[in-house]
Amino acid sequence: MPMKIYNTLTKKKEEFIPLEKPIVKMYICGPTVYDEAHLGHGRTYVAFDLIRRYLEHRNYIVRLVMNFTDIDDKIIDRSKREGVPIEGLTNKYIRSFLKDMEKLKVKGADIYPRVSEHIDDIIEFIDILIKKGYAYVSKGGVYFHVKKFKDYGKLSNVKLDEEKIHRVEDPNKRDPADFALWKFAKPGEPSWDSPWGKGRPAWHIECSAMAIKYLGECFDIHGGGSDLIFPHHENEIAQSEAYTGKSPWVKYWIHTGFVTVDDEKMSKSLGNFVTLKEILRRYDPEVVRFFLLQRHYRSPLEYSEEGLKDTMNTLERLYNTLENIDAVLRDSEIKYKLEREDRETLNTLTDLWMKFYSAMDDDFNTPEALKYVFEVSSCINRYMTASNRPNRSTLLLARDFFKIVGEIFGIFDKYYGSSQSEDEEFKHLVDILIDIRNKLRKEKNFPLADEIRDKLKKIGIQLEDTPKGTLWKRVV
Ligand code: AMP
Ligand code: ZN
C-alpha cells in the first residue's frame, strides 16, 4: 500500500513520492531560544521524530535541517530584562533544548543553522527579491510586496482583504498585507550592516534562506506547529517561490496540532505551560514520548497528569508482555514444531502487523497503529497462557514486531536497548546463578538460595519457581 501524507497545501491526503527517492529532504522550524522548552514543543518535535523514524524504517534516507531562531524581539526583550548578553542567553537555551531532545530520544538533525550565522545569505536573498521587484525599501526597513506574488494565500487560504492579514499596523508599508524582511536598527538592538542600512532580519526570511541553502530550491517536507501556517509559512512560500521562480517550493507541508490545557494552546505567553525538564523529572522519557504519540499528530492533545499516569501503566503492561515472551522463550520445553493452534496465532499476529503498517502508512496514524500493538500484546499473552508448549517462531514473531514498534515509536529501549552480545552474556549469567541456587536448594541451603533470589530481585530480576523449572523475568 502506498504511503499517504496529509498535505496542508492541497488540504488532502496524498501519496508520498519524494522528489529524489530514496532521499527525503525535510525542514522543520526550530524554536525561538529565549526560554525552556515546554510539552507543546515536545509534542511537535516528537511528532516529526516519529515521521522521520517511520520514513527511515521504510528505507528512505532523511536529510533533516532544523533552525534555531536566535534573533527575535522576544530574545532582545529577555536579554535586556535579565541583563545578559544575547549570545549567552541563546547559547544557554539552545544547549538546554538539545538536552531535552536527547532525553526524549528525538534523533538529531543533520544541521542546526542559526539566523545569527546566516546574515550574509539572508542579505543576498533579500537583495534578489528587491531586484526581481518583489520587495522594496521603506523607512522602517525592507518589505515584501504581497500583491506582487499572485499565489499568496495558497497554504492558509487567507484572502488579501481579510482582517487578520492587516494586524500589524506599520505606516512604512505600501500595503497593509506586506511583511518585513529586514528591520532597520533601533537604538540598543543588535544590528548588522546591509546595502539598505544597519538592521536585522525579520522572522520569516531566515527559514527561506536557510532551507534553500541546505536543501536546495525545492524539497520534500516542511513542518512545524499549526500556528505557523499563517503568517510564517505562507510568507516563507511567497519569498521562496518569488526568489527561485519555481513552484511548489515544498511538496508536502505537515503541521502538528497543539498540546492544550483546558482546551487552550499550551504557550509561554499564556503561562499555562509545563516545561519538558519538569515533566522529565517526574516521568520516564519513554512515558512522555508514548503519551505524545497516542494521539494523531494533527489532533489536539490535552495535557493531564492522569493521561501521563495511564500511559505509564499502559507502557508497563507492554513491557510485561515482552518480559513474559522472553521468560517463555527461555523455557527448555519450548517447541519448534508448528501445530494448528500455533499457526492460527502466527497468522493472527502477521495480520495485525500488516494492519499496523497500513495505519502508519495512512498519514502516520499512531492511535490506530497502537490499537494493533495492544491487540498483538493481548493475542500473545492469551497464547502463552493457553498453550501447554508454546511454539518458538510464534513467540519470536511477536518479539520482532515489538522491536520494530520500539524503533518507530522510540520506546522499549530498556528491553531492546542493550547490545545483542551483552544481552546474551547477561542471560548466561542469570542462568548460572539460577543453576547454583537450585543446587543450594537441593542441599537444603535455603538461606543462601533465598539470598540469591532476593539480590536478583533488587536489580530487577524476578525468579519464579514453576513445576517446569525456574523462570526469570525483568521487572520494570
Ligand atoms: P516557538 O519556539 O514558539 O517558535 O515554537 C517552536 C515550535 O513548537 C513551533 O513549531 C510551534 O508551532 C511548536 N509549538 C509551540 N507551542 C506548541 C503547543 N502548545 N503544541 C504543539 N506545538 C507547539
Ligand atoms: Zn520557519
Coordinates of C-alpha atoms and ligand atoms in Angstrom, one line a residue:
M1 CA 0.0 0.0 0.0
P2 CA 1.4 3.5 -0.8
M3 CA 2.2 5.8 2.0
K4 CA -0.1 8.8 2.3
I5 CA 0.5 12.1 4.0
Y6 CA -2.0 14.9 4.7
N7 CA -0.6 18.0 2.9
T8 CA -1.7 21.3 4.3
L9 CA -1.0 22.8 0.9
T10 CA -3.6 20.7 -1.0
K11 CA -5.8 20.0 2.0
K12 CA -5.9 16.3 1.3
K13 CA -4.0 13.1 1.9
E14 CA -1.6 12.4 -1.0
E15 CA 0.6 9.6 -1.9
F16 CA 4.1 10.2 -0.7
I17 CA 6.5 10.4 -3.6
P18 CA 9.8 12.2 -2.8
L19 CA 11.5 14.3 -5.4
E20 CA 14.7 12.2 -5.4
K21 CA 13.8 8.8 -4.0
P22 CA 15.2 7.4 -1.7
I23 CA 16.3 10.8 -0.3
V24 CA 13.8 12.8 1.7
K25 CA 14.7 16.4 2.3
M26 CA 12.9 17.8 5.3
Y27 CA 13.0 21.2 7.1
I28 CA 11.4 21.8 10.5
C29 CA 11.0 25.2 12.0
G30 CA 13.0 25.2 15.2
P31 CA 12.4 27.0 18.5
T32 CA 12.9 30.7 19.3
V33 CA 15.5 30.3 22.0
Y34 CA 14.9 32.6 25.0
D35 CA 13.3 30.1 27.5
E36 CA 13.0 26.5 28.4
A37 CA 11.0 24.3 26.0
H38 CA 7.6 23.1 27.2
L39 CA 5.5 20.0 26.5
G40 CA 3.9 21.7 23.4
H41 CA 7.3 22.0 21.8
G42 CA 8.0 18.4 22.8
R43 CA 4.8 17.3 21.0
T44 CA 5.8 18.9 17.8
Y45 CA 9.4 17.7 17.7
V46 CA 8.5 14.1 18.9
A47 CA 5.8 14.0 16.1
F48 CA 8.3 14.9 13.5
D49 CA 10.8 12.4 15.0
L50 CA 8.2 9.7 14.6
I51 CA 7.6 10.8 11.0
R52 CA 11.4 10.7 10.4
R53 CA 11.8 7.3 12.1
Y54 CA 9.0 5.8 10.1
L55 CA 10.4 7.2 6.8
E56 CA 13.7 5.7 7.7
H57 CA 12.0 2.4 8.6
R58 CA 10.6 2.5 5.1
N59 CA 14.1 2.8 3.8
Y60 CA 14.1 6.4 2.9
I61 CA 17.3 8.5 3.7
V62 CA 16.2 11.5 5.6
R63 CA 18.1 14.8 5.3
L64 CA 16.9 16.9 8.2
V65 CA 17.5 20.6 8.7
M66 CA 16.2 22.5 11.8
N67 CA 16.9 26.1 12.5
F68 CA 17.3 28.0 15.7
T69 CA 15.7 31.4 15.8
D70 CA 18.4 33.3 17.8
I71 CA 17.4 36.8 16.7
D72 CA 14.0 38.0 17.6
D73 CA 12.1 40.7 19.6
K74 CA 11.4 38.3 22.5
I75 CA 15.1 37.4 22.7
I76 CA 16.1 41.0 22.8
D77 CA 13.5 41.8 25.5
R78 CA 14.6 38.9 27.6
S79 CA 18.3 39.7 27.3
K80 CA 17.5 43.3 28.4
R81 CA 15.3 42.3 31.2
E82 CA 17.8 39.8 32.6
G83 CA 20.8 41.9 31.8
V84 CA 22.6 39.0 30.0
P85 CA 24.2 39.3 26.5
I86 CA 22.0 37.9 23.7
E87 CA 24.6 35.3 22.7
G88 CA 24.9 33.9 26.2
L89 CA 21.1 33.7 26.5
T90 CA 20.6 31.9 23.2
N91 CA 23.5 29.5 23.7
K92 CA 22.1 28.5 27.0
Y93 CA 18.7 27.8 25.7
I94 CA 20.0 26.0 22.6
R95 CA 22.0 23.7 24.8
S96 CA 19.1 23.2 27.1
F97 CA 16.7 22.4 24.1
L98 CA 19.2 19.9 22.6
K99 CA 19.5 18.2 26.0
D100 CA 15.7 17.9 26.3
M101 CA 15.5 16.4 22.8
E102 CA 18.3 13.9 23.6
K103 CA 16.4 12.8 26.7
L104 CA 13.3 12.4 24.7
K105 CA 15.2 10.4 22.2
V106 CA 14.5 12.8 19.3
K107 CA 17.0 11.9 16.7
G108 CA 19.3 14.9 15.8
A109 CA 19.0 17.0 12.6
D110 CA 21.9 16.9 10.1
I111 CA 22.4 20.6 10.6
Y112 CA 21.0 23.2 13.0
P113 CA 21.6 26.6 11.3
R114 CA 21.2 29.7 13.3
V115 CA 20.0 33.0 12.0
S116 CA 22.9 35.0 13.5
E117 CA 25.3 32.8 11.4
H118 CA 23.5 33.4 8.1
I119 CA 23.1 37.1 7.9
D120 CA 25.0 37.2 4.6
D121 CA 22.8 34.6 3.0
I122 CA 19.7 36.5 4.2
I123 CA 21.0 39.8 2.8
E124 CA 21.7 38.2 -0.6
F125 CA 18.3 36.6 -0.6
I126 CA 16.5 40.0 0.1
D127 CA 18.7 41.7 -2.5
I128 CA 17.4 39.3 -5.2
L129 CA 13.8 39.9 -4.1
I130 CA 14.3 43.6 -4.5
K131 CA 15.9 43.2 -7.9
K132 CA 13.1 41.0 -9.0
G133 CA 10.6 43.6 -7.9
Y134 CA 9.0 41.6 -5.1
A135 CA 10.5 43.7 -2.3
Y136 CA 11.0 47.4 -1.6
V137 CA 13.0 49.6 0.8
S138 CA 11.0 51.8 3.0
K139 CA 11.6 53.9 6.1
G140 CA 11.3 51.1 8.6
G141 CA 13.3 48.5 6.6
V142 CA 12.8 46.2 3.6
Y143 CA 9.3 44.8 2.9
F144 CA 7.9 42.0 0.8
H145 CA 5.2 43.3 -1.6
V146 CA 2.5 40.7 -1.1
K147 CA 0.3 41.8 -4.1
K148 CA 3.1 41.1 -6.4
F149 CA 3.0 37.4 -5.5
K150 CA -0.1 36.1 -7.2
D151 CA -0.3 32.8 -5.3
Y152 CA -0.3 34.4 -1.8
G153 CA -2.7 32.6 0.5
K154 CA -2.4 29.2 -1.2
L155 CA -1.3 27.5 2.1
S156 CA -3.5 29.2 4.7
N157 CA -6.4 30.2 2.4
V158 CA -6.2 33.8 3.7
K159 CA -7.5 36.5 1.4
L160 CA -5.7 39.8 1.0
D161 CA -8.7 41.7 2.3
E162 CA -9.1 39.7 5.5
E163 CA -8.8 41.3 8.8
K164 CA -6.1 39.1 10.2
I165 CA -3.7 39.9 7.4
H166 CA -3.7 43.5 8.4
R167 CA -3.0 43.1 12.0
V168 CA 0.5 44.7 12.1
E169 CA -0.1 48.4 11.7
D170 CA 3.0 49.9 10.1
P171 CA 2.9 53.3 8.1
N172 CA 6.1 52.2 6.3
K173 CA 4.4 49.5 4.3
R174 CA 2.9 50.1 0.9
D175 CA 0.1 47.7 1.6
P176 CA -1.2 46.5 5.0
A177 CA -0.6 42.9 3.9
D178 CA 3.1 43.5 3.2
F179 CA 5.6 42.0 5.7
A180 CA 9.1 42.9 6.8
L181 CA 12.2 41.2 5.5
W182 CA 14.8 43.5 7.1
K183 CA 14.1 45.8 10.1
F184 CA 16.3 48.9 10.5
A185 CA 18.1 49.0 13.8
K186 CA 16.5 50.7 16.8
P187 CA 19.0 52.0 19.5
G188 CA 20.3 49.3 21.7
E189 CA 19.3 46.4 19.4
P190 CA 21.8 44.1 17.7
S191 CA 22.3 45.0 14.1
W192 CA 24.3 44.2 11.0
D193 CA 25.4 46.2 8.0
S194 CA 23.4 45.8 4.9
P195 CA 23.1 47.6 1.5
W196 CA 20.0 49.3 2.8
G197 CA 21.2 50.3 6.3
K198 CA 22.1 48.8 9.6
G199 CA 19.5 46.4 10.8
R200 CA 18.5 42.8 11.4
P201 CA 16.5 40.1 9.6
A202 CA 12.7 39.9 10.3
W203 CA 11.5 36.4 11.2
H204 CA 10.2 34.6 8.1
I205 CA 13.1 35.2 5.8
E206 CA 15.5 33.1 7.9
C207 CA 13.7 29.8 7.1
S208 CA 13.5 30.5 3.3
A209 CA 17.2 31.5 3.1
M210 CA 18.5 28.6 5.3
A211 CA 16.2 25.9 3.9
I212 CA 17.2 26.8 0.3
K213 CA 20.9 27.0 1.3
Y214 CA 20.9 23.5 2.8
L215 CA 18.2 21.6 0.9
G216 CA 18.1 23.3 -2.5
E217 CA 15.4 25.2 -4.4
C218 CA 12.7 22.6 -4.0
F219 CA 12.4 19.9 -1.3
D220 CA 10.0 17.3 0.1
I221 CA 8.7 18.2 3.5
H222 CA 8.4 21.3 5.6
G223 CA 6.9 21.2 9.0
G224 CA 6.0 23.0 12.2
G225 CA 3.1 23.5 14.6
S226 CA -0.2 24.6 13.1
D227 CA 0.2 28.1 14.4
L228 CA 3.0 28.6 11.8
I229 CA 0.7 28.1 8.8
F230 CA -0.2 31.7 8.8
P231 CA 1.7 34.0 8.5
H232 CA 5.0 32.3 8.9
H233 CA 4.8 29.5 6.3
E234 CA 2.5 31.5 4.0
N235 CA 5.2 34.2 3.9
E236 CA 8.0 31.6 3.5
I237 CA 6.3 30.3 0.4
A238 CA 5.9 33.8 -1.1
Q239 CA 9.5 34.7 -0.5
S240 CA 10.9 31.4 -1.7
E241 CA 8.9 31.0 -4.8
A242 CA 9.4 34.6 -5.7
Y243 CA 13.2 34.1 -5.2
T244 CA 13.5 30.8 -7.2
G245 CA 10.7 31.3 -9.7
K246 CA 9.9 27.6 -9.0
S247 CA 6.6 26.2 -7.6
P248 CA 5.9 24.3 -5.4
W249 CA 8.8 25.2 -3.3
V250 CA 7.9 22.4 -0.9
K251 CA 6.0 19.3 -2.0
Y252 CA 4.4 18.3 1.4
W253 CA 3.5 20.7 4.2
I254 CA 3.0 19.0 7.5
H255 CA 1.5 20.7 10.6
T256 CA 1.1 19.4 14.1
G257 CA -1.9 20.0 16.5
F258 CA -1.4 21.7 19.8
V259 CA -0.9 20.4 23.3
T260 CA -3.7 22.1 25.1
V261 CA -4.6 22.9 28.7
D262 CA -8.3 23.2 29.4
D263 CA -8.7 23.4 25.6
E264 CA -6.3 26.3 25.2
K265 CA -2.9 26.1 23.5
M266 CA -0.1 25.5 25.9
S267 CA 2.2 28.5 25.4
K268 CA 4.7 30.7 27.2
S269 CA 2.6 33.8 26.7
L270 CA -0.5 32.3 28.4
G271 CA 1.7 30.9 31.2
N272 CA -0.2 27.6 31.1
F273 CA 2.9 25.6 30.3
V274 CA 4.9 22.8 31.9
T275 CA 8.5 22.6 30.9
L276 CA 9.9 19.4 29.5
K277 CA 12.5 19.4 32.2
E278 CA 9.8 19.4 34.9
I279 CA 7.9 16.6 33.2
L280 CA 11.1 14.6 32.6
R281 CA 11.9 14.8 36.3
R282 CA 8.6 13.1 37.1
Y283 CA 8.2 10.7 34.2
D284 CA 10.4 8.4 32.3
P285 CA 11.2 9.9 28.8
E286 CA 9.5 6.9 27.1
V287 CA 6.3 7.5 29.0
V288 CA 6.4 11.2 27.8
R289 CA 7.0 10.1 24.2
F290 CA 4.3 7.4 24.4
F291 CA 1.9 10.0 25.8
L292 CA 2.6 12.4 23.0
L293 CA 2.3 9.7 20.3
Q294 CA -1.0 8.3 21.5
R295 CA -3.0 10.9 19.7
H296 CA -2.7 11.6 15.9
Y297 CA -0.1 14.3 15.3
R298 CA -2.7 16.6 13.7
S299 CA -5.2 16.3 16.6
P300 CA -5.1 18.5 19.7
L301 CA -3.7 16.7 22.7
E302 CA -4.9 17.7 26.2
Y303 CA -2.2 17.6 28.8
S304 CA -3.2 15.9 32.1
E305 CA -1.4 14.1 34.9
E306 CA -4.0 11.3 34.7
G307 CA -3.2 10.9 31.0
L308 CA 0.5 10.6 31.8
K309 CA -0.1 8.1 34.6
D310 CA -2.4 6.0 32.4
T311 CA 0.3 6.0 29.8
M312 CA 2.8 4.9 32.4
N313 CA 0.6 1.8 33.2
T314 CA 0.0 1.0 29.6
L315 CA 3.7 1.1 28.8
E316 CA 4.4 -1.1 31.8
R317 CA 1.9 -3.6 30.6
L318 CA 3.6 -3.8 27.2
Y319 CA 7.0 -4.2 28.9
N320 CA 5.5 -7.1 30.9
T321 CA 4.3 -8.8 27.8
L322 CA 7.9 -8.5 26.4
E323 CA 9.3 -10.0 29.6
N324 CA 6.8 -12.8 29.6
I325 CA 7.7 -13.6 26.0
D326 CA 11.4 -13.8 27.0
A327 CA 10.6 -15.9 30.1
V328 CA 8.8 -18.5 28.0
L329 CA 11.4 -18.4 25.2
R330 CA 14.0 -19.4 27.9
D331 CA 11.9 -22.3 28.9
S332 CA 13.6 -25.6 27.9
E333 CA 10.2 -27.0 26.9
I334 CA 9.7 -24.6 24.1
K335 CA 8.6 -26.3 21.0
Y336 CA 10.0 -25.8 17.4
K337 CA 7.2 -27.6 15.7
L338 CA 4.3 -25.5 14.3
E339 CA 1.0 -27.0 15.1
R340 CA -2.5 -25.9 14.1
E341 CA -3.1 -23.7 17.2
D342 CA 0.3 -22.1 16.8
R343 CA -0.3 -21.5 13.1
E344 CA -3.6 -19.7 13.9
T345 CA -1.8 -17.4 16.4
L346 CA 1.0 -16.8 13.9
N347 CA -1.5 -15.8 11.2
T348 CA -3.3 -13.5 13.5
L349 CA 0.0 -11.8 14.5
T350 CA 1.0 -11.4 10.9
D351 CA -2.4 -9.9 10.0
L352 CA -2.1 -7.4 12.9
W353 CA 1.4 -6.5 11.9
M354 CA 0.1 -5.7 8.4
K355 CA -2.7 -3.6 9.9
F356 CA -0.1 -1.7 11.9
Y357 CA 1.7 -0.8 8.7
S358 CA -1.5 0.2 7.0
A359 CA -2.3 2.6 9.9
M360 CA 1.2 4.1 9.8
D361 CA 1.0 4.4 6.0
D362 CA -2.2 6.3 6.4
D363 CA -0.7 9.7 7.4
F364 CA 1.2 8.2 10.4
N365 CA -2.0 7.3 12.2
T366 CA -0.4 6.4 15.6
P367 CA -3.6 5.8 17.6
E368 CA -4.8 3.4 15.0
A369 CA -1.4 1.7 14.8
L370 CA -1.3 1.4 18.6
K371 CA -4.6 -0.4 18.6
Y372 CA -2.9 -3.2 16.8
V373 CA 0.1 -3.1 19.1
F374 CA -2.3 -3.7 22.1
E375 CA -4.0 -6.5 20.1
V376 CA -0.7 -8.2 19.5
S377 CA 0.0 -7.9 23.2
S378 CA -3.3 -9.5 24.2
C379 CA -3.1 -12.1 21.5
I380 CA 0.4 -13.3 22.5
N381 CA -0.5 -13.2 26.3
R382 CA -3.6 -15.3 25.6
Y383 CA -1.5 -17.8 23.6
M384 CA 1.2 -18.1 26.3
T385 CA -1.4 -18.8 28.9
A386 CA -3.4 -21.2 26.9
S387 CA -0.7 -23.2 25.2
N388 CA 1.0 -26.1 27.0
R389 CA 4.1 -25.9 24.9
P390 CA 4.3 -22.6 23.0
N391 CA 6.0 -22.5 19.7
R392 CA 9.3 -20.6 19.3
S393 CA 8.6 -19.0 15.9
T394 CA 5.3 -17.6 17.1
L395 CA 6.9 -16.0 20.1
L396 CA 9.8 -14.7 18.1
L397 CA 7.4 -13.1 15.6
A398 CA 5.7 -11.2 18.4
R399 CA 9.1 -10.2 19.8
D400 CA 10.3 -8.9 16.4
F401 CA 7.0 -6.9 16.0
F402 CA 7.6 -5.2 19.3
K403 CA 11.2 -4.4 18.3
I404 CA 10.0 -2.6 15.2
V405 CA 7.3 -0.8 17.1
G406 CA 10.0 0.2 19.6
E407 CA 12.3 1.6 16.9
I408 CA 9.5 3.6 15.3
F409 CA 8.0 5.0 18.5
G410 CA 11.3 5.4 20.3
I411 CA 10.2 3.1 23.2
F412 CA 11.2 -0.3 24.7
D413 CA 14.8 0.8 24.9
K414 CA 15.1 -0.8 28.4
Y415 CA 14.3 -4.1 26.7
Y416 CA 16.0 -3.9 23.3
G417 CA 18.4 -1.2 24.1
S418 CA 21.4 -3.2 25.2
S419 CA 23.5 -4.8 22.5
Q420 CA 22.8 -8.3 21.5
S421 CA 26.1 -9.8 22.8
E422 CA 25.8 -8.0 26.2
D423 CA 22.3 -9.3 26.4
E424 CA 23.3 -12.8 25.7
E425 CA 26.1 -12.6 28.3
F426 CA 23.7 -11.2 30.8
K427 CA 21.3 -14.1 30.2
H428 CA 24.0 -16.6 30.7
L429 CA 25.0 -15.1 34.0
V430 CA 21.4 -15.2 35.3
D431 CA 21.1 -18.8 34.2
I432 CA 24.4 -19.7 36.0
L433 CA 23.0 -18.0 39.2
I434 CA 19.7 -19.9 38.9
D435 CA 21.7 -23.2 38.5
I436 CA 23.7 -22.5 41.6
R437 CA 20.6 -21.6 43.5
N438 CA 18.9 -24.8 42.5
K439 CA 21.9 -26.8 43.7
L440 CA 21.8 -24.9 47.0
R441 CA 18.1 -25.7 47.4
K442 CA 18.8 -29.4 46.8
E443 CA 21.4 -29.3 49.5
K444 CA 18.8 -27.6 51.7
N445 CA 20.9 -24.4 52.0
F446 CA 17.8 -22.3 51.8
P447 CA 19.2 -19.1 53.4
L448 CA 21.8 -18.8 50.6
A449 CA 19.4 -19.8 47.9
D450 CA 16.9 -17.1 49.1
E451 CA 19.7 -14.6 49.3
I452 CA 20.5 -15.1 45.6
R453 CA 16.7 -14.7 44.7
D454 CA 16.4 -11.6 46.8
K455 CA 19.5 -9.9 45.5
L456 CA 18.4 -10.6 41.9
K457 CA 15.1 -9.1 42.7
K458 CA 16.8 -6.0 43.9
I459 CA 18.4 -5.5 40.5
G460 CA 15.1 -6.1 38.7
I461 CA 15.3 -9.8 38.0
Q462 CA 12.4 -11.8 39.3
L463 CA 12.6 -15.6 39.7
E464 CA 9.6 -17.8 39.6
D465 CA 9.8 -21.5 40.6
T466 CA 7.4 -23.5 38.4
P467 CA 6.8 -27.2 38.0
K468 CA 8.8 -26.9 34.8
G469 CA 11.8 -25.3 36.5
T470 CA 12.8 -21.8 37.5
L471 CA 11.8 -19.0 35.1
W472 CA 13.0 -15.4 35.3
K473 CA 11.9 -12.1 34.0
R474 CA 12.9 -8.5 34.3
V475 CA 10.6 -6.3 36.4
V476 CA 10.3 -2.7 35.4
Ligands
AMP1 P1 8.3 28.6 19.2 O1 9.6 28.4 20.0 O2 7.2 29.2 19.9 O3 8.6 29.2 17.9 O4 7.8 27.1 18.9 C1 8.6 26.1 18.2 C2 7.7 25.0 17.6 O5 6.9 24.5 18.7 C3 6.7 25.6 16.6 O6 6.6 24.6 15.5 C4 5.4 25.7 17.3 O7 4.3 25.6 16.4 C5 5.5 24.5 18.2 N1 4.6 24.7 19.4 C6 4.6 25.7 20.3 N2 3.6 25.5 21.2 C7 3.0 24.3 20.9 C8 1.9 23.6 21.5 N3 1.3 24.0 22.6 N4 1.6 22.4 20.9 C9 2.3 21.9 19.8 N5 3.3 22.6 19.3 C10 3.7 23.8 19.8
ZN2 ZN 10.3 28.7 10.0

